[in-house]
Structure formats: structure tokens, C-alpha cells
Short mmCIF file of C-alpha atoms in Angstrom, two decimals:
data_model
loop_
_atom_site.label_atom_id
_atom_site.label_comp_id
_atom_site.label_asym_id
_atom_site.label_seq_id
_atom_site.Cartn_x
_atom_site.Cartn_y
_atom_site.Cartn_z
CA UNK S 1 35.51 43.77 -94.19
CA UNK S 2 32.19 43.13 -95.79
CA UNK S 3 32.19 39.62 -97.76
CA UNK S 4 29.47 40.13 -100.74
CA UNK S 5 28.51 36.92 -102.94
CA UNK S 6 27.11 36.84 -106.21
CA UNK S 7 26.11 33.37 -107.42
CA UNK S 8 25.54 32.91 -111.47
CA UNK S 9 27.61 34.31 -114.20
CA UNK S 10 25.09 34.81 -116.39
CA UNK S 11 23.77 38.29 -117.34
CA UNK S 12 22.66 39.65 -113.87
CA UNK S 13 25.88 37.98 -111.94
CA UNK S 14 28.24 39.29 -114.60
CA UNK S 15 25.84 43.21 -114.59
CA UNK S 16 25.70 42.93 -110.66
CA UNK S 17 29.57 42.06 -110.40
CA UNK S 18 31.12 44.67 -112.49
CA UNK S 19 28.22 47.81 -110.98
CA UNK S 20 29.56 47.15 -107.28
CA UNK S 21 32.83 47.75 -108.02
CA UNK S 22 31.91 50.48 -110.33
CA UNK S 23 29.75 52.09 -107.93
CA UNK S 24 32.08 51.77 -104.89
CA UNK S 25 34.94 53.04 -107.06
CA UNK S 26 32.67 56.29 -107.57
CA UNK S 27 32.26 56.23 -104.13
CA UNK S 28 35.89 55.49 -103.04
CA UNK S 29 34.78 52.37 -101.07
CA UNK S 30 37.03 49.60 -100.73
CA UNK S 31 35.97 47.79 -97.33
CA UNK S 32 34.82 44.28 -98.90
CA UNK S 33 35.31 41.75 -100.85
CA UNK S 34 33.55 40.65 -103.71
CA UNK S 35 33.41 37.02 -105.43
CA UNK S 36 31.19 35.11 -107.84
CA UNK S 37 30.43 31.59 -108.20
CA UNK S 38 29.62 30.52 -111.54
CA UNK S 39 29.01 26.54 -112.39
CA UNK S 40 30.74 26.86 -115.71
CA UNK S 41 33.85 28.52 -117.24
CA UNK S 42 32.14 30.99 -119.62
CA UNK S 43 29.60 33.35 -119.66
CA UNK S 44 27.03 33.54 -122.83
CA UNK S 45 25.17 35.49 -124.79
CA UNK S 46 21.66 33.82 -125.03
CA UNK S 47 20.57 36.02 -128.21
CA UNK S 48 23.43 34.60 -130.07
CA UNK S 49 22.27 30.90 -129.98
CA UNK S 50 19.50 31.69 -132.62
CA UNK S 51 22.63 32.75 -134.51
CA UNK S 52 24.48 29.18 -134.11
CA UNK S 53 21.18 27.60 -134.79
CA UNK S 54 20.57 28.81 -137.78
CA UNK S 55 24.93 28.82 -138.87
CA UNK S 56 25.50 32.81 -138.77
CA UNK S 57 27.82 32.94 -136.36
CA UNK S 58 29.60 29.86 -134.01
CA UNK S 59 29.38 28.20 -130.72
CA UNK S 60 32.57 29.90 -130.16
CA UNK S 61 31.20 33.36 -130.55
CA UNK S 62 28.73 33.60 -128.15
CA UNK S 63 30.58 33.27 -124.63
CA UNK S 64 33.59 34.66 -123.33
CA UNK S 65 35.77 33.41 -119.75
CA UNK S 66 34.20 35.00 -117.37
CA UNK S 67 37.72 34.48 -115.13
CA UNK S 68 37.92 37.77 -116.98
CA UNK S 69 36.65 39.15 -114.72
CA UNK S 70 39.19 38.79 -112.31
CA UNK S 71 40.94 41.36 -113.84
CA UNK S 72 38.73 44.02 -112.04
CA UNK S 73 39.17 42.78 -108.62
CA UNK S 74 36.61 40.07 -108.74
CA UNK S 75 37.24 36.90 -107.22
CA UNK S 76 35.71 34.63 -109.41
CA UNK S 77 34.67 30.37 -108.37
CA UNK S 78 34.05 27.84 -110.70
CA UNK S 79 31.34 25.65 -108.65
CA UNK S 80 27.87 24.76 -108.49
CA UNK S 81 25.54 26.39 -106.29
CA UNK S 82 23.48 23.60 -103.95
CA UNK S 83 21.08 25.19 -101.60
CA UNK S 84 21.22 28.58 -99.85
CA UNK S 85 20.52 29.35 -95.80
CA UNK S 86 19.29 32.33 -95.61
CA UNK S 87 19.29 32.41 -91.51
CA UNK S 88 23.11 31.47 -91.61
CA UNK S 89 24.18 33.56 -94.31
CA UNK S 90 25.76 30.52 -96.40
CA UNK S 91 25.96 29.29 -99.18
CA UNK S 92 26.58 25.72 -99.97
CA UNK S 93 28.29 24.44 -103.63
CA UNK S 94 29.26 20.87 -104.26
CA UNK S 95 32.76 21.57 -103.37
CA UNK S 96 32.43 23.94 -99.89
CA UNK S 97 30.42 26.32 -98.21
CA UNK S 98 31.00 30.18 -98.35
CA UNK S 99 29.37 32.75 -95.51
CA UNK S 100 28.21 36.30 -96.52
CA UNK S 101 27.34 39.58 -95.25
CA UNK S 102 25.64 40.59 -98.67
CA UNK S 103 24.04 38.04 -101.06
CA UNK S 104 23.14 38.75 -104.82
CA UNK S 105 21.26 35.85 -106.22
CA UNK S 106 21.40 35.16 -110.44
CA UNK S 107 20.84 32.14 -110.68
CA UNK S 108 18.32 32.45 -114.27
CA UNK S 109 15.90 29.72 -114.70
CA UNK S 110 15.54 25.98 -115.32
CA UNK S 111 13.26 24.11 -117.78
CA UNK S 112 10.60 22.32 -117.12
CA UNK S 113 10.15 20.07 -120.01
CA UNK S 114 8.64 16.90 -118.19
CA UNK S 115 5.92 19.45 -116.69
CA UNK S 116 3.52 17.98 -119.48
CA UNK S 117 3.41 14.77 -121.47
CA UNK S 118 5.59 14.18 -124.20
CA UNK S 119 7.64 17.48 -124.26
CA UNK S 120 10.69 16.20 -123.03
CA UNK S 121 10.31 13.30 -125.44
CA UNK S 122 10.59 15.32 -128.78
CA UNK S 123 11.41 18.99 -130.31
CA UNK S 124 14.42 21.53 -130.44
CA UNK S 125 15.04 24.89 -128.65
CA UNK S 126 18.21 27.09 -128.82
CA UNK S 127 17.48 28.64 -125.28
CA UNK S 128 21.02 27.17 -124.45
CA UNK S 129 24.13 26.91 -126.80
CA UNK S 130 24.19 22.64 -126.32
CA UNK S 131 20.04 23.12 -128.18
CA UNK S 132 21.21 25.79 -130.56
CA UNK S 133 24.00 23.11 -132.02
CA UNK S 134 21.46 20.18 -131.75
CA UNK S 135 18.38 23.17 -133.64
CA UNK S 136 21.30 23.80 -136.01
CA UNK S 137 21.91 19.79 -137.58
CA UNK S 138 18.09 19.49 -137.34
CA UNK S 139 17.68 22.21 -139.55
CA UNK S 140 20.05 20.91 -142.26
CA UNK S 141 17.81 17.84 -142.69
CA UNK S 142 14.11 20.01 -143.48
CA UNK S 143 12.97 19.07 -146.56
CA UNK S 144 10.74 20.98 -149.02
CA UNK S 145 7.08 20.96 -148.14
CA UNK S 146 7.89 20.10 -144.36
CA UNK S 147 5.62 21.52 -141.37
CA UNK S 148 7.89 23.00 -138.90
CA UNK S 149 5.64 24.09 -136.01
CA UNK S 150 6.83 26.75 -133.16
CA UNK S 151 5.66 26.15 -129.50
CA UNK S 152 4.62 27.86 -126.37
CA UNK S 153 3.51 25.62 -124.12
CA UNK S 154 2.71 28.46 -121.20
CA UNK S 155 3.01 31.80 -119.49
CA UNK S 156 5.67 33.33 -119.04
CA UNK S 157 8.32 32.42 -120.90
CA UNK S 158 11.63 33.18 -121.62
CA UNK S 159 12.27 36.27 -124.40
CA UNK S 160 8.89 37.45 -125.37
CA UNK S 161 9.64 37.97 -128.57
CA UNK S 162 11.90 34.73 -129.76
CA UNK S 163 8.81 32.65 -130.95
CA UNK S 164 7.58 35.11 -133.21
CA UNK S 165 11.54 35.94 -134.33
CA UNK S 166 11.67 31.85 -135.28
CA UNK S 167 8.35 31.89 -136.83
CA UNK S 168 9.55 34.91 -139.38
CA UNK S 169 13.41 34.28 -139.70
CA UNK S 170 12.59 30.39 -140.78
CA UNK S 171 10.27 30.92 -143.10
CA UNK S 172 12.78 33.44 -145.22
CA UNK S 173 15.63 30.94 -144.25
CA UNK S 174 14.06 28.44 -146.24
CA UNK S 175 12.40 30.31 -148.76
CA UNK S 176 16.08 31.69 -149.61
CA UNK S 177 17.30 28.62 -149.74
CA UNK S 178 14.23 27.65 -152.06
CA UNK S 179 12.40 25.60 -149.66
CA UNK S 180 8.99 25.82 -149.27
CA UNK S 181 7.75 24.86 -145.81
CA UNK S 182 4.88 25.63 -143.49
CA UNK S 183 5.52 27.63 -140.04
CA UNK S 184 3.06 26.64 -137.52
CA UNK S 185 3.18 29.20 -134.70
CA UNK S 186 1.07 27.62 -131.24
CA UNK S 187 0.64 30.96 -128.72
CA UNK S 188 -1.55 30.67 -125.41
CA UNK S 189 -1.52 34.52 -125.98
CA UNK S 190 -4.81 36.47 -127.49
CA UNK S 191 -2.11 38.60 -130.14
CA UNK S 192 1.89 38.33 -130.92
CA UNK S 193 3.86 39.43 -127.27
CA UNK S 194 0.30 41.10 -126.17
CA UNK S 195 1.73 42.02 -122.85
CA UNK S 196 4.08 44.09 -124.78
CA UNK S 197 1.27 46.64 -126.15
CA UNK S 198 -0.63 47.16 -129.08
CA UNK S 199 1.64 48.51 -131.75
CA UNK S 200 4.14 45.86 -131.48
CA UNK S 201 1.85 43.18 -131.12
CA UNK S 202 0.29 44.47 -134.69
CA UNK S 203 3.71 44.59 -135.97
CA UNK S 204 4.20 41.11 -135.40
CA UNK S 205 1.00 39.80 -136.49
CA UNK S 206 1.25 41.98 -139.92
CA UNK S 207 4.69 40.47 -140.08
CA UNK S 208 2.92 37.23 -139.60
CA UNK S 209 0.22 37.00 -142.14
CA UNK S 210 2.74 38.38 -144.94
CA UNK S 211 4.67 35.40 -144.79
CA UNK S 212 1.56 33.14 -144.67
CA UNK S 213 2.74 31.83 -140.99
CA UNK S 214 -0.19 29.70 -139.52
CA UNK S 215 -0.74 31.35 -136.19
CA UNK S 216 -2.98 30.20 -133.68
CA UNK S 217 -3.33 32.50 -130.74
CA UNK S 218 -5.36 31.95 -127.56
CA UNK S 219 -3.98 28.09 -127.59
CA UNK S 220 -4.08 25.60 -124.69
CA UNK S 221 -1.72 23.03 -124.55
CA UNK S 222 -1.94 19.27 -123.97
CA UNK S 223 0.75 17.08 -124.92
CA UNK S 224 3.22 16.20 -127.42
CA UNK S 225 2.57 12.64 -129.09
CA UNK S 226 6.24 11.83 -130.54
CA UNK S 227 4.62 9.01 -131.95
CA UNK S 228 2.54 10.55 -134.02
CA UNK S 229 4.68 14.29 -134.43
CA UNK S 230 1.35 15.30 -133.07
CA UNK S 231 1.35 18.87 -131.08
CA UNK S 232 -2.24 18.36 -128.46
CA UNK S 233 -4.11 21.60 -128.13
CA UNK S 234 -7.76 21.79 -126.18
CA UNK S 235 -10.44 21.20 -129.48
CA UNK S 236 -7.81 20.65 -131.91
CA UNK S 237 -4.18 19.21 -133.10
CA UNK S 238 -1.07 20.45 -134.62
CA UNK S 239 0.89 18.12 -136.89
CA UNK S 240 4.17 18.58 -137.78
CA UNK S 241 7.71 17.24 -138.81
CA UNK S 242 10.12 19.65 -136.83
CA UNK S 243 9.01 21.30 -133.35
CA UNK S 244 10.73 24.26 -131.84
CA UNK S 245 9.89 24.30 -128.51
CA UNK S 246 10.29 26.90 -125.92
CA UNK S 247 11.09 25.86 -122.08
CA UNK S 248 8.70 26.52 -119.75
CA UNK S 249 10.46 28.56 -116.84
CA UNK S 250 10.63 26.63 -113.53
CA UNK S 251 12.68 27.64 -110.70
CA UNK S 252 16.45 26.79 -110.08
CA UNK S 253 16.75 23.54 -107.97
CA UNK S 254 19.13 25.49 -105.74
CA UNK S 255 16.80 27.58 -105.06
CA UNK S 256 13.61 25.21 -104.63
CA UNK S 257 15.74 23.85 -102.11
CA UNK S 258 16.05 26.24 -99.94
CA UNK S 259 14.19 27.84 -97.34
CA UNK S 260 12.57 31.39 -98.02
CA UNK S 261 13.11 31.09 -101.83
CA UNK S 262 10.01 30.39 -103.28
CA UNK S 263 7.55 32.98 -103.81
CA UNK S 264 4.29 31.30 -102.26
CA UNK S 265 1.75 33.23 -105.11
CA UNK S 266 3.62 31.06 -107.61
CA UNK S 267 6.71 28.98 -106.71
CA UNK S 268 8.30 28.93 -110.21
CA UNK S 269 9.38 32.44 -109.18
CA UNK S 270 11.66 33.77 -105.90
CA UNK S 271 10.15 36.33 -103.56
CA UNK S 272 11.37 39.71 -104.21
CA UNK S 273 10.62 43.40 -103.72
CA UNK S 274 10.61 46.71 -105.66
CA UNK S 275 14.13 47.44 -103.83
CA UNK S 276 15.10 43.94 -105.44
CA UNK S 277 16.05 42.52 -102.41
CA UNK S 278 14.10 39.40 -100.35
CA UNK S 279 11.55 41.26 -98.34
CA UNK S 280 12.85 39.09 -95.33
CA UNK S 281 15.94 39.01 -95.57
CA UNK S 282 17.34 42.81 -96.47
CA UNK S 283 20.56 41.56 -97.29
CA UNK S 284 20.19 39.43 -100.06
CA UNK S 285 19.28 41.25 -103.44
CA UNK S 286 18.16 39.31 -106.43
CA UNK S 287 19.27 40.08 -110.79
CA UNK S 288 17.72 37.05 -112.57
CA UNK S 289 14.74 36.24 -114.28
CA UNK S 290 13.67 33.80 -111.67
CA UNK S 291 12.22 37.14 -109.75
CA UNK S 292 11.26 39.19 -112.51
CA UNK S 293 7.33 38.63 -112.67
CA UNK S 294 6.38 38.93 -109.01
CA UNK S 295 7.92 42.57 -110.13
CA UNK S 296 5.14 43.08 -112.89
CA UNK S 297 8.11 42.44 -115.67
CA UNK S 298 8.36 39.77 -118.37
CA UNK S 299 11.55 37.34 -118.60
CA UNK S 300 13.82 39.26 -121.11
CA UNK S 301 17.28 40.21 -120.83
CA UNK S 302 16.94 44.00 -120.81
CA UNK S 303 14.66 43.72 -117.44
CA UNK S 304 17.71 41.48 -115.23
CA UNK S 305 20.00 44.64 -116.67
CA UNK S 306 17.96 46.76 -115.44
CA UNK S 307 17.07 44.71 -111.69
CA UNK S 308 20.56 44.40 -111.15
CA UNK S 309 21.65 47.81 -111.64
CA UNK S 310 18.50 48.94 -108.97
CA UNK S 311 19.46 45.88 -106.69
CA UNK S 312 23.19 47.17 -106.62
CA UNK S 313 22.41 50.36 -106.36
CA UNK S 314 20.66 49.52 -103.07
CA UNK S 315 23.30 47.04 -101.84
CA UNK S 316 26.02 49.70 -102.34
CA UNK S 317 23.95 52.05 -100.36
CA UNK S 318 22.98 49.98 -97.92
CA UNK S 319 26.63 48.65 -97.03
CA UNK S 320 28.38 51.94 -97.56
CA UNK S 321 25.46 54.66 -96.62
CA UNK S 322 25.27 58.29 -99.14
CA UNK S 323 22.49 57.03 -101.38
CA UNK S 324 19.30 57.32 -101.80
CA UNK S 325 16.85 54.21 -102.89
CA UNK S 326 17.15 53.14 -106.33
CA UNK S 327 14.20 51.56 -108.56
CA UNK S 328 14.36 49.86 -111.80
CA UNK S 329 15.41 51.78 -115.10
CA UNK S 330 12.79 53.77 -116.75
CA UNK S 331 13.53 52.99 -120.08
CA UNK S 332 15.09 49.91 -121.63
CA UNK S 333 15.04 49.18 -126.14
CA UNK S 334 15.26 45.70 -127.05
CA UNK S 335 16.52 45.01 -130.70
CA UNK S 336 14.69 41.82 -132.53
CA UNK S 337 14.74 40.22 -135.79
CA UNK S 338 11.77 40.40 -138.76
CA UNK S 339 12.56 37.73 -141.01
CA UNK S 340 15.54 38.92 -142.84
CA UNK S 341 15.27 42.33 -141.70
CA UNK S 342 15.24 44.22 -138.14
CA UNK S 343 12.78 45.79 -135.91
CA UNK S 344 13.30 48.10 -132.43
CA UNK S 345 11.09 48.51 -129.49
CA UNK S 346 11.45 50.38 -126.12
CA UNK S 347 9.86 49.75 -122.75
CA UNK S 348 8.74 51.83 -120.01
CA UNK S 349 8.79 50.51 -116.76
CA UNK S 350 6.81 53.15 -114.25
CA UNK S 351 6.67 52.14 -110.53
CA UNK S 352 3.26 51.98 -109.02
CA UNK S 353 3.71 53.51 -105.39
CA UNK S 354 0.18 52.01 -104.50
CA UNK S 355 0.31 48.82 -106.03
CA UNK S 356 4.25 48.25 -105.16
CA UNK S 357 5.13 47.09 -108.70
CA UNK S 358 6.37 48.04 -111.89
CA UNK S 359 4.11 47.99 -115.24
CA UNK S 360 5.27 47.69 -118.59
CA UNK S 361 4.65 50.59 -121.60
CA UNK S 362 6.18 49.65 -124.59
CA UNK S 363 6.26 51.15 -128.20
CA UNK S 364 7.30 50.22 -131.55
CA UNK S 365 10.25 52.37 -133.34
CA UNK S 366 10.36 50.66 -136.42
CA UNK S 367 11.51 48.04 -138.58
CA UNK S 368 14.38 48.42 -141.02
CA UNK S 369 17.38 46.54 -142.15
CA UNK S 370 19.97 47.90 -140.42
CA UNK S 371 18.67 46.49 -137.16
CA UNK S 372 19.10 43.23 -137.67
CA UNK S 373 22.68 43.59 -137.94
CA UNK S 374 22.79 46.44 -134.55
CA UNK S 375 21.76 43.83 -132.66
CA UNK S 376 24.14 41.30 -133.41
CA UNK S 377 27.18 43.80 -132.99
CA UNK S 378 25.67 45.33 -129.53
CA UNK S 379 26.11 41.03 -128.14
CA UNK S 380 29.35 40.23 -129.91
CA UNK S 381 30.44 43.42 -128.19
CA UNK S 382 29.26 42.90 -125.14
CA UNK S 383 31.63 39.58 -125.21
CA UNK S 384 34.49 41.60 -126.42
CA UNK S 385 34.10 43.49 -123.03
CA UNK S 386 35.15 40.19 -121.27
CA UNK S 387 38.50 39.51 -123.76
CA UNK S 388 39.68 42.76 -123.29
CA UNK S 389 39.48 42.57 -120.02
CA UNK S 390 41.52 39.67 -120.12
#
């Protein structure tokens, strides 16, 4: 009996978990066994902790038990991953260590807020629900006339379209509440989410301008003097009196730690191939945003969906036989907010045969209302999943 292990419970552990035994189930294949090893006892909704931030929805809302998912025949192991041996095929956690036959690895991404001076010393982010509670009481305390300043301190970076989301849903959260304050947005980019093609990047920066936003594109960050509430840019300075910050992606400690896990172009990210398994080691597949660029993709939620579908779709093939090779989805929408209003884009992501990577197409489908409120009801449903399970 095959012994699969998928370590994270985040979006690609929880995708990757529930699509083997869907895909085996199609397949009427029953020779393994499959457990997860998540560090904590729920798994979130990222999206939703702008929500909590800014008090539409609670803490409590955005994360179900994902011992849920025991109810499908998942074994599932509260414990923190340590290091991985990829020669062995083990796995050590602070409390034992666990062998495998097939490895899925989702392990997301850590911050690295003490990569530059000052940024660990001062600002807010809701890029985890223990921020979007701490963004949330900050919030309460802007006063009229304050200079809240949004900032990206490098590329990439998680969600590539949250920064420009804060920049456009604060400034009609406060002007709603009769507040006028200035929205600094800091962007290393040339345009709003450039990577993510013309028409949405004009969307954004229309959106933008209408609102008055001070956006300063092509930026290169210094430092952060708390001191001062100074934001350090090469040639100039940003002052301001609340600072959203968003992480800058480094890769997990359990996975700097071990051997054949860093990707040696750029070691914030894990080696990977089109397949999205290690291109050593066949066995282990990767769903996380910790191997999403050396695939040509951007760190958003809709591309580890989409990785871990193609990565089990491999795995199952590979351990069962009947299938042919599986590459990314073709098409994935994301769902974002416009102030106080909605907006929809969709993303094409075409393999490359001769460079071995995926590109991204994307296109803008339009803003209107009804959006806003479609994308808040696709995550609170996607936690429902979990309850009913339960």
C-alpha cells in the first residue's frame, strides 16, 4: 500500500487532498493511504482577512477545521513540518517522523520583513488573520486628514492585485465614513499588476486617479524610518501616519532547511517542473506558491488551484498508471474589489513546449457591483464545503 503525504492545509494541501481521492475514486483505486499534516487546527481563507480588517465579516468566518476532512478518508495531523529528506523519503515534524512513497509539498510562503531596515519595526498587513485583527483596531484610530500609505517593498508578491484593492476600498471606506485621508500607493512596478496585461492594468490605474490615490510606480525601496513614519524610496520619501505593508515572499524554513529544496536561480522559491513535481526527485509534487514563479506564474490563489490539480493529476497517474500527463489549467477568473464596487478578470496560462514554462494572458471582463459581493460568497462557500463535511 502506497503511503502519500501532503504537508500544509492551506489552499493547495486542502485542493491536493480532496483531488486524490476524487481522482482515484473515478478510477476505482484504493491501494494507499493518504494523510496531511497541517501545523494548525483550521484552514483559512486568505481573501477574507481584508474582510476582518476592514469589520465586514469576522475572524470566525474565514477558516473552517480542516479535521473535516477526515470525513473523506483523509487522515489528517496536527504538527509542524521541520525539514524534509528527500533521499529517505521522510519527513520530520516536531513531534515524529513520517516515511512516504509519494510527497505533495504546500507549504505557502513566509515573510520576510527583517529583509530591509525598519520593516519589521512598523506597519500593518492582513496577509494572515492575527494582521487582519491588528489592520482592523488600527483602522478605527485614522483620523481625518491622515496619510495612509500602501507598500510594496519587491517582486513578487503575494496577490497581485491586493495593493491596488487597499488603495481603492480605503479611500471609499473613509470617505463614507466622512473622512478625508490621503492613499499613498508605493509600486516597484512600471503600471497597476503590469504582469497581468494591459487592460487590467488601465483599469486599475483609471480606478486610481478617480479617487485622487497618489501612486508612484517604478519605486525602489529603502527603508522604513519608524522614527520618523518615513517610507525610504531611491531620490525621494514617503511620509505617512498608517503603513500597509505587504510581506515580501521568502521561502518556508522547512524547506530552506532541507536538501534539494531551494531553487538555485532564486532560493526564495522551490525547484519545480511543468509536471509540478521536483525535477529530481519524481515523486514529490509541489501545490503552493513557494514554486509558482520558477513556473512563469504570479503568487495568487487561483494559480496553487490550478498546480495542484496538474500535480495530482500526475501523482494519480503515476502511482496508479491509465493517464496521460496533465499541465496546468488553461483558464482561471479571479474576482477583486474596486472601491465599493467589483471587478472580474481571467487568465490564460499557455504552456511553452520550447521554453518549458507557462505564460500568463489575462483580460479584463468588467467592473460592476455585483462582483464585489460574488466574490465574497464563492470564499464563505468554499468554507461551508469543510462544515458540511463535518
Amino acid at each position: 500500500m502506497k503511503k502519500i503525504l501532503v504537508l500544509g492545509g492551506g489552499i493547495g494541501g486542502y485542493v491536493s487532498a480532496k483531488e486524490i481521492k476524487n481522482l482515484t475514486s473515478d478510477i476505482n483505486y484504493s491501494d494507499y493511504e493518504l494523510t496531511l499534516i497541517e501545523k494548525g487546527e483550521y484552514h483559512y481563507m486568505p481573501p477574507l482577512f481584508f474582510d476582518v480588517a476592514l469589520g465586514y465579516t469576522t475572524p470566525e468566518k474565514t477558516r473552517g477545521k480542516i479535521s473535516a476532512l477526515e470525513t473523506k478518508g483523509i487522515k489528517v495531523i496536527q504538527d509542524e513540518v521541520q525539514s524534509i529528506d528527500l533521499k529517505n523519503r521522510s519527513v520530520k515534524t516536531g513531534k515524529s517522523t513520517y516515511n512516504y512513497d509519494y510527497l505533495v509539498v504546500s507549504l505557502g510562503i513566509d515573510y520576510g520583513w527583517s529583509s530591509y531596515p525598519g520593516l519589521d519595526k512598523d506597519g500593518y498587513h492582513n496577509f494572515d488573520l492575527e494582521g487582519a485583527i491588528k489592520l482592523n483596531q488600527a483602522l478605527k484610530t485614522v483620523k481625518d486628514g491622515s496619510n495612509i500609505a500602501v507598500l510594496i517593498p519587491e517582486l513578487p508578491f503575494r496577490c497581485g492585485i491586493y495593493p491596488y484593492e487597499a488603495s481603492t476600498v480605503l479611500s471609499d471606506f473613509y470617505k463614507a465614513a466622512g473622512k478625508k485621508v490621503n492613499v499613498t500607493l508605493v509600486d516597484p512596478m512600471p503600471s497597476p499588476a503590469s504582469p497581468l496585461g494591459k487592460s487590467i492594468s488601465n483599469f486599475l490605474l483609471k480606478e486610481l486617479q478617480e479617487r485622487k490615490i497618489n501612486y508612484i510606480p517604478n519605486s525602489e525601496f529603502r527603508e522604513v524610518k519608524p522614527e520618523s513614519k518615513t517610507i525610504v524610496l531611491k531620490g525621494s520619501e514617503v511620509k505617512y501616519d498608517l503603513l500597509i505593508k505587504v510581506p515580501p515572499p521568502r521561502l518556508p524554513t522547512a524547506l530552506a532547511n532541507s536538501e534539494g529544496m531551494t531553487w538555485k536561480p532564486d532560493p526564495r522559491w522551490t525547484p519545480v517542473t511543468p509536471k509540478g513535481n521536483h525535477p529530481d526527485y519524481s515523486e514529490v509534487y509541489f501545490a503552493s506558491e513557494h514554486s509558482l514563479p520558477p513556473l512563469g506564474l504570479g503568487l495568487a490563489g487561483v494559480f496553487v488551484e490550478s498546480l495542484a490539480k496538474a500535480s495530482i493529476s500526475n501523482l494519480v497517474s503515476d502511482m496508479a498508471g491509465g493517464m496521460s500527463p496533465s499541465y496546468l489549467t488553461q483558464n482561471v477568473t479571479c474576482v477583486g474589489y474596486a472601491g465599493n464596487s467589483g471587478w472580474a478578470g481571467t487568465c490564460e496560462t499557455p504552456f511553452n513546449e520550447n521554453l518549458k514554462t507557462y505564460s500568463m494572458k489575462c483580460y479584463f471582463l468588467g467592473k460592476y457591483d455585483p462582483a464585489k459581493y460574488l466574490k465574497q460568497a464563492f470564499y464563505h462557500g468554499w468554507l461551508d464545503s469543510l462544515e458540511i463535511a463535518r
